[in-house]
mmCIF file of C-alpha atoms in Angstrom:
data_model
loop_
_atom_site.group_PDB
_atom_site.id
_atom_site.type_symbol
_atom_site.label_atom_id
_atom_site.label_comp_id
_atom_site.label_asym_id
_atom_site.label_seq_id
_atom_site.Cartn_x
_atom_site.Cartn_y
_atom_site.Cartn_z
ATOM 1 C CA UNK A 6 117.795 112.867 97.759
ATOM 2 C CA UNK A 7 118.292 109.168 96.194
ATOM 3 C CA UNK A 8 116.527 107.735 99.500
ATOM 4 C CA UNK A 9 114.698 108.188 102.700
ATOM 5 C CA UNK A 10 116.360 110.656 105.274
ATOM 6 C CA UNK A 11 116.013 111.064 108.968
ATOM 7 C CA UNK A 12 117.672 113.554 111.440
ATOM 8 C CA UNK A 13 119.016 113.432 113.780
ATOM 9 C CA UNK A 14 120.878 109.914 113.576
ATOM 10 C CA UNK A 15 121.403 109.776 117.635
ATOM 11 C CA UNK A 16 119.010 111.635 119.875
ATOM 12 C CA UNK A 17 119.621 111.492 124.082
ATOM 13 C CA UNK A 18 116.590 112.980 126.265
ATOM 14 C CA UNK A 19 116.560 113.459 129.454
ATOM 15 C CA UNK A 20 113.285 111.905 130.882
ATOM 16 C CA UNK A 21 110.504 114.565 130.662
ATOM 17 C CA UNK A 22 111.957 116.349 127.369
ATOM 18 C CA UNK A 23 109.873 116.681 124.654
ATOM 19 C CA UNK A 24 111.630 115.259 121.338
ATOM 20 C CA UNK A 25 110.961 116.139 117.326
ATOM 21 C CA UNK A 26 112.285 113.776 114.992
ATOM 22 C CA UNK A 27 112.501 114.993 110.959
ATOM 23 C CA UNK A 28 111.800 112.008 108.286
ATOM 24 C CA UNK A 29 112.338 113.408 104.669
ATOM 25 C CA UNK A 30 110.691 110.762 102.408
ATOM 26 C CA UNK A 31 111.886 109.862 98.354
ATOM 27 C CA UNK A 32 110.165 112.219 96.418
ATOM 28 C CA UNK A 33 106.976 112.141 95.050
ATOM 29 C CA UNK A 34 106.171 109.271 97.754
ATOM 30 C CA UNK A 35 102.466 109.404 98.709
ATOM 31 C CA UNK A 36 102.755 107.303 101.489
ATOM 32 C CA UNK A 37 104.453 107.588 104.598
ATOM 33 C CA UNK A 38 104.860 105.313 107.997
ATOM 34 C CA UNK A 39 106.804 105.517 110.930
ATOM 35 C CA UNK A 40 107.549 102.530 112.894
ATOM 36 C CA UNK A 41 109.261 101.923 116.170
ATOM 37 C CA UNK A 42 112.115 99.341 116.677
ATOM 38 C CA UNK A 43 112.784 98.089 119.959
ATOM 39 C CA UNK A 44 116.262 96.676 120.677
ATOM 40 C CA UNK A 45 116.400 92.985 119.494
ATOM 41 C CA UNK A 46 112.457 93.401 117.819
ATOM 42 C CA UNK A 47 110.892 94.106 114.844
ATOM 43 C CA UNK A 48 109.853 97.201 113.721
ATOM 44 C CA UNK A 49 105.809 98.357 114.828
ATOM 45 C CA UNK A 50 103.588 100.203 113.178
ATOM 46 C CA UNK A 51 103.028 103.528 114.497
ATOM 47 C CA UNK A 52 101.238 105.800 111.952
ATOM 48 C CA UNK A 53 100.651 106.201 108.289
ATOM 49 C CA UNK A 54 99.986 109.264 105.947
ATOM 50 C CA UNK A 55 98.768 109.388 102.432
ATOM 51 C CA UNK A 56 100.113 113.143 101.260
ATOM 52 C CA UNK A 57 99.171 114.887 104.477
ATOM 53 C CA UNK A 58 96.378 113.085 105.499
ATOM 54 C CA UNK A 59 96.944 110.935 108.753
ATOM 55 C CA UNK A 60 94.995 107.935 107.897
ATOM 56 C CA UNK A 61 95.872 105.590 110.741
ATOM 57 C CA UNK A 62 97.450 106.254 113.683
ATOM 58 C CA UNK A 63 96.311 103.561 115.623
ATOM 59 C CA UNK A 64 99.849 102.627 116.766
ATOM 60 C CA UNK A 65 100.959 105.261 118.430
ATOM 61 C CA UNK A 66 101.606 103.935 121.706
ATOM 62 C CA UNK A 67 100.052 107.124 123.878
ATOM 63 C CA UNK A 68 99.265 110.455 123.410
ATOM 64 C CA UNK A 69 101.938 112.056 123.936
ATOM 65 C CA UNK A 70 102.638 110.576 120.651
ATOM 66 C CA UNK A 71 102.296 113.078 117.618
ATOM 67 C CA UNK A 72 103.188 112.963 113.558
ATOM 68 C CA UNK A 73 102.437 115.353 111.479
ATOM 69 C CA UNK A 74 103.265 115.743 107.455
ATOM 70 C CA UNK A 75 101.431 119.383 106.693
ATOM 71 C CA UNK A 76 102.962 119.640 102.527
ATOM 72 C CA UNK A 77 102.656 116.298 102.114
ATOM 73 C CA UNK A 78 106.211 115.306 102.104
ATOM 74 C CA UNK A 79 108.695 115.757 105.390
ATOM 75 C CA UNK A 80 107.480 114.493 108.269
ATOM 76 C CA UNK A 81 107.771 115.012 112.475
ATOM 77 C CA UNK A 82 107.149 112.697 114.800
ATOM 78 C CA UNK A 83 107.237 114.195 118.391
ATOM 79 C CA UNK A 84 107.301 112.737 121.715
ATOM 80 C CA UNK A 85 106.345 114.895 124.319
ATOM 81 C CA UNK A 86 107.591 114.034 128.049
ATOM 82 C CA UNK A 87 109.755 111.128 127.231
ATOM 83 C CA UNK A 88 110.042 108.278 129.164
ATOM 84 C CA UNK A 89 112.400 105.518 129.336
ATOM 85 C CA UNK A 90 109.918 103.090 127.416
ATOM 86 C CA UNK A 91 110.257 105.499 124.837
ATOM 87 C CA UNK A 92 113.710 104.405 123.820
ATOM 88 C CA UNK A 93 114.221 102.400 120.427
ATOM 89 C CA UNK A 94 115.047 103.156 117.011
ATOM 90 C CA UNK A 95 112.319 105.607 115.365
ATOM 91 C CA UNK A 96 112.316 104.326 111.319
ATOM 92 C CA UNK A 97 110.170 105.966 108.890
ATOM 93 C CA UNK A 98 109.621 104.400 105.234
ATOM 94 C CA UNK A 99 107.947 105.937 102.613
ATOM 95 C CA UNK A 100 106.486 104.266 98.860
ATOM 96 C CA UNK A 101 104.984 105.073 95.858
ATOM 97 C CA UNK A 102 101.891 103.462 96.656
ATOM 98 C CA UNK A 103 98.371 104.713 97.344
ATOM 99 C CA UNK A 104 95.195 103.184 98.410
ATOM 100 C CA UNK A 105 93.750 100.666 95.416
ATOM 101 C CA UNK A 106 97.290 100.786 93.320
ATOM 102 C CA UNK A 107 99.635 99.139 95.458
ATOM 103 C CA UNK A 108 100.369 95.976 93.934
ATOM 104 C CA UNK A 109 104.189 95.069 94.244
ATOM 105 C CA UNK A 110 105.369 98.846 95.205
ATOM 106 C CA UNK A 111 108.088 98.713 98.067
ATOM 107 C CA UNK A 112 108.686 100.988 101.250
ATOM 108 C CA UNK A 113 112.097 102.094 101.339
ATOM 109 C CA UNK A 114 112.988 102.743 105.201
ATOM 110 C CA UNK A 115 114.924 105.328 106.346
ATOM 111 C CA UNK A 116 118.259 104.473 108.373
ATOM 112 C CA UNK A 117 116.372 105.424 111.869
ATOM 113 C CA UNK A 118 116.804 107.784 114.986
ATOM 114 C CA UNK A 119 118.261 106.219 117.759
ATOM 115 C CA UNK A 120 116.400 107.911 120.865
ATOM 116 C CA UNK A 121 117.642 107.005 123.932
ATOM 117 C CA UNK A 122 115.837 108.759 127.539
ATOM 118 C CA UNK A 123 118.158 108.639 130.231
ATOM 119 C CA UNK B 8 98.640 90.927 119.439
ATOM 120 C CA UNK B 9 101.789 88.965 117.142
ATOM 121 C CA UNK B 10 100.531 88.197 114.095
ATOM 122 C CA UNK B 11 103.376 87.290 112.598
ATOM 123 C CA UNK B 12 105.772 84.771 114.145
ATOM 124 C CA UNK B 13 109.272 83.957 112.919
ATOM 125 C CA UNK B 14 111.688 81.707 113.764
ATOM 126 C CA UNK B 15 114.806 80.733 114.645
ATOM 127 C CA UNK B 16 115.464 83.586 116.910
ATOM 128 C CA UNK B 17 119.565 82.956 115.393
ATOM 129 C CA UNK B 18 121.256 80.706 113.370
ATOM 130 C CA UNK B 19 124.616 79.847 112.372
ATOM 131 C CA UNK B 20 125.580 78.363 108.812
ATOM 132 C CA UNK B 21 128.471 77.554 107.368
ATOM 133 C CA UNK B 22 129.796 79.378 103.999
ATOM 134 C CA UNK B 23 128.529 77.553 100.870
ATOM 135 C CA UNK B 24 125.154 76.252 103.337
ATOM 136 C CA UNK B 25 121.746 76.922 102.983
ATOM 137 C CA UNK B 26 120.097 78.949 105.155
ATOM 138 C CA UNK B 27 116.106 78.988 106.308
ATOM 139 C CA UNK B 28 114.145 80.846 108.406
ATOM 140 C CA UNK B 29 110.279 80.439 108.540
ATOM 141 C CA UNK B 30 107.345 82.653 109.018
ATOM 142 C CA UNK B 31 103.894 82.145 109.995
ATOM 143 C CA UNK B 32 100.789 84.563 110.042
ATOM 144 C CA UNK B 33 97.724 84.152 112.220
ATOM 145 C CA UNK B 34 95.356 87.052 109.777
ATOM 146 C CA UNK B 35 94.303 86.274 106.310
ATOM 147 C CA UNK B 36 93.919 90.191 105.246
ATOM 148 C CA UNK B 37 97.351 90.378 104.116
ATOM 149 C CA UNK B 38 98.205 91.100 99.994
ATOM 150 C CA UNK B 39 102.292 91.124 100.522
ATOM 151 C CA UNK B 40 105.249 89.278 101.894
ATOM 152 C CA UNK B 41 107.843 90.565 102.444
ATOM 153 C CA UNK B 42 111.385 89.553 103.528
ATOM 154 C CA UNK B 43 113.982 92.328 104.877
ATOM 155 C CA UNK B 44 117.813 92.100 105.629
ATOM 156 C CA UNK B 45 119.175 94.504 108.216
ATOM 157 C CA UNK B 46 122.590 95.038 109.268
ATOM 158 C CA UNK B 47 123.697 97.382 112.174
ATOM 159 C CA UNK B 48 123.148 100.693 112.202
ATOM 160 C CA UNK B 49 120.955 100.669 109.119
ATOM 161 C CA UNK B 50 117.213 100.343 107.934
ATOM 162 C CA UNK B 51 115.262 97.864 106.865
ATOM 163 C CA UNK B 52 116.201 96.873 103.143
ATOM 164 C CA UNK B 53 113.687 94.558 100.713
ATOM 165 C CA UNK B 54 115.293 91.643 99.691
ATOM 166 C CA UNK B 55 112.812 89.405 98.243
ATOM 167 C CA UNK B 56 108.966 89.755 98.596
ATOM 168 C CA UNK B 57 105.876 87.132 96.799
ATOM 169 C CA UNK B 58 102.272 87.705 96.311
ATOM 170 C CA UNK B 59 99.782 85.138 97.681
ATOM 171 C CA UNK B 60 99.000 83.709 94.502
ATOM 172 C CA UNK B 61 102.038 82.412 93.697
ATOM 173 C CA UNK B 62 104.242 79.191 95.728
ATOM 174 C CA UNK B 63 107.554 80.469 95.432
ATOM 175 C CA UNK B 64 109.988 83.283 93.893
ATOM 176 C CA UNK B 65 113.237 83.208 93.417
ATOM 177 C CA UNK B 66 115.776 85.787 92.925
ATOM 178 C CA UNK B 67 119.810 84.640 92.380
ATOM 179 C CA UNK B 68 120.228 83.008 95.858
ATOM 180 C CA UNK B 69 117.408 83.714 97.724
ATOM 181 C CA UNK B 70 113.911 81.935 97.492
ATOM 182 C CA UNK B 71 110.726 82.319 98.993
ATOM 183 C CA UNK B 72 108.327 78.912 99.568
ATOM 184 C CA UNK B 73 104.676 80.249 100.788
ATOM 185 C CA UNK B 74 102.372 77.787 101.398
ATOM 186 C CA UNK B 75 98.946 79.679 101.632
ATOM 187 C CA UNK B 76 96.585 77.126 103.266
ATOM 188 C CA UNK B 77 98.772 76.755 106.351
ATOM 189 C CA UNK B 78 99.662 80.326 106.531
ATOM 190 C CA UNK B 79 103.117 79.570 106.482
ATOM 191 C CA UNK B 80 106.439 81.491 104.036
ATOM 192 C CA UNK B 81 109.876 80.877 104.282
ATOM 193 C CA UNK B 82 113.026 82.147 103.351
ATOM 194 C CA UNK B 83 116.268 79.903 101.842
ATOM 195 C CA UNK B 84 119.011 81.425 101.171
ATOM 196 C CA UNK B 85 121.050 79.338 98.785
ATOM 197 C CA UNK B 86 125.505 79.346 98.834
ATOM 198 C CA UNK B 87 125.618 81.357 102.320
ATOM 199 C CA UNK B 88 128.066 83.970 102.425
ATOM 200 C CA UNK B 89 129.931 85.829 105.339
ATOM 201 C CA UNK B 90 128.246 89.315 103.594
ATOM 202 C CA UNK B 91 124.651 87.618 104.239
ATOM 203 C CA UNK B 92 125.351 87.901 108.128
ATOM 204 C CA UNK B 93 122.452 90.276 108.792
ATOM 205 C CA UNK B 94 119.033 90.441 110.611
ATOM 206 C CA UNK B 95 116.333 89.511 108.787
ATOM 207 C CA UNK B 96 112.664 90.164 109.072
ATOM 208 C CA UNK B 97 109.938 88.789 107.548
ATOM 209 C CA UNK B 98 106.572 90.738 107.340
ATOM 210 C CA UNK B 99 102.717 90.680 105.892
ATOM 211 C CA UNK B 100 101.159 93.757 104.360
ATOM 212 C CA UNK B 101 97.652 94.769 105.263
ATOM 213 C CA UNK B 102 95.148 95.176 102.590
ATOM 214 C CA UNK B 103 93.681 98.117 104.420
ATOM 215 C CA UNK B 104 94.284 101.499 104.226
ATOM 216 C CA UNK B 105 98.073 102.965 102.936
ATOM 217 C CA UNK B 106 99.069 98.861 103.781
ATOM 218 C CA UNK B 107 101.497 98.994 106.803
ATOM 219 C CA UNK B 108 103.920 96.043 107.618
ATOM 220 C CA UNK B 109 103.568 93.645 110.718
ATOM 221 C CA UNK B 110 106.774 92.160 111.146
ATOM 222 C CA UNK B 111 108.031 89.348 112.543
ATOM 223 C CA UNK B 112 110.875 89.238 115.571
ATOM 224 C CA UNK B 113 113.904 88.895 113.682
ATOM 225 C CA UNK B 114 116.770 86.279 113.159
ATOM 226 C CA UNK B 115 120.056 87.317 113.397
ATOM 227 C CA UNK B 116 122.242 85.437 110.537
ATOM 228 C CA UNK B 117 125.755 84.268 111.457
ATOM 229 C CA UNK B 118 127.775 82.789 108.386
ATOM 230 C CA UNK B 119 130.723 81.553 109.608
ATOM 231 C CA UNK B 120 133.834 81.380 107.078
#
């Protein structure tokens, strides 16, 4: 695809469910982050991946937080026993960049998943 | 820990008026600025970004200023239009590891025909 995809668009939970969301990243992007967007906030870091490697996750807010990226490209971030705290928009971005040859390389975002726990 | 404060929170222009929103960073391990536009609905979309070694970049009607010894980068955006009502986020890249983005809070962008 010509940019960054996530599924699904709108996700409702009821508190307690466990949640997967899918981020399929521009091809042949090494790097991958998801961030979490809080109504009326920026987005925050919440892990990064360089092919499949997890190479800092240090954002996740708990751990009941998990991302994984297995082939290197698509990516799931899952939230087990969702709470209401857990609600925002879910963004992932992904660039061409890798450690040491960044320079001016851009993340293009994905358009988000809106979770919301009720 | 913010690291990365913006402000205004909102603003209001008038077509044909310049608008500016500043940024300022408390962490010098940053290699990247830069500024996104988001409307509703949507992600994050570059706009404009500048390097550390250089005072300002323009591109058509946007401009960045970054002044490095006060930490401080802003954003003008030159001829406001109704289209540039957005939110927009600025944000420093860390030199570590893949180089995630700490953004700032936001400012939501009214321009009023």
């Amino acid at each position: 695809g010509a940019g960054v995809s996530q599924s699904p668009r709108y996700k409702v939970a009821k508190r307690g469910q466990d949640v997967a969301l899918r981020c399929d990243p521009i091809s042949g992007h090494v790097s991958l982050f998801w961030y979490q967007q809080a109504l009326g906030q920026g987005p925050e870091f919440l892990t990064y991946f360089q092919n499949e490697a997890q190479l800092d996750k240090s954002g996740l807010p708990s751990d009941r937080f998990f991302a994984e990226r297995p082939e290197g490209s698509v990516s799931t971030l899952k939230i087990q026993r969702t709470q209401q705290e857990d609600s925002a928009v879910y963004l992932c971005a992904s660039s061409l960049a890798r450690v040491g040859l960044r320079k001016d390389t851009e993340a293009f975002f994905g358009q988000g998943t809106r979770l919301t726990v009720v | 820990q913010q690291q990365v404060k913006q402000s205004p929170q909102s603003l209001i222009v008038q077509k044909g008026g310049i608008s500016i929103i500043n940024c300022a960073y408390e962490n010098t391990a940053f290699d990247y600025f830069p500024w996104y536009q988001q409307f509703p609905g949507k992600g994050p979309a570059l706009l404009i970004a500048i390097r550390p070694d250089v005072s300002e970049k323009k591109e058509g009607r946007f401009t960045i200023s970054f002044n490095k010894s006060a930490k401080q980068f802003s954003l003008h955006i030159m001829d406001s239009q109704p289209g540039d009502s957005a939110t927009y986020f600025c944000a420093a890249r860390t030199v570590f590891q893949g180089g995630k983005l700490i953004f700032g809070q936001g400012t939501e962008l009214s321009v009023k025909p």
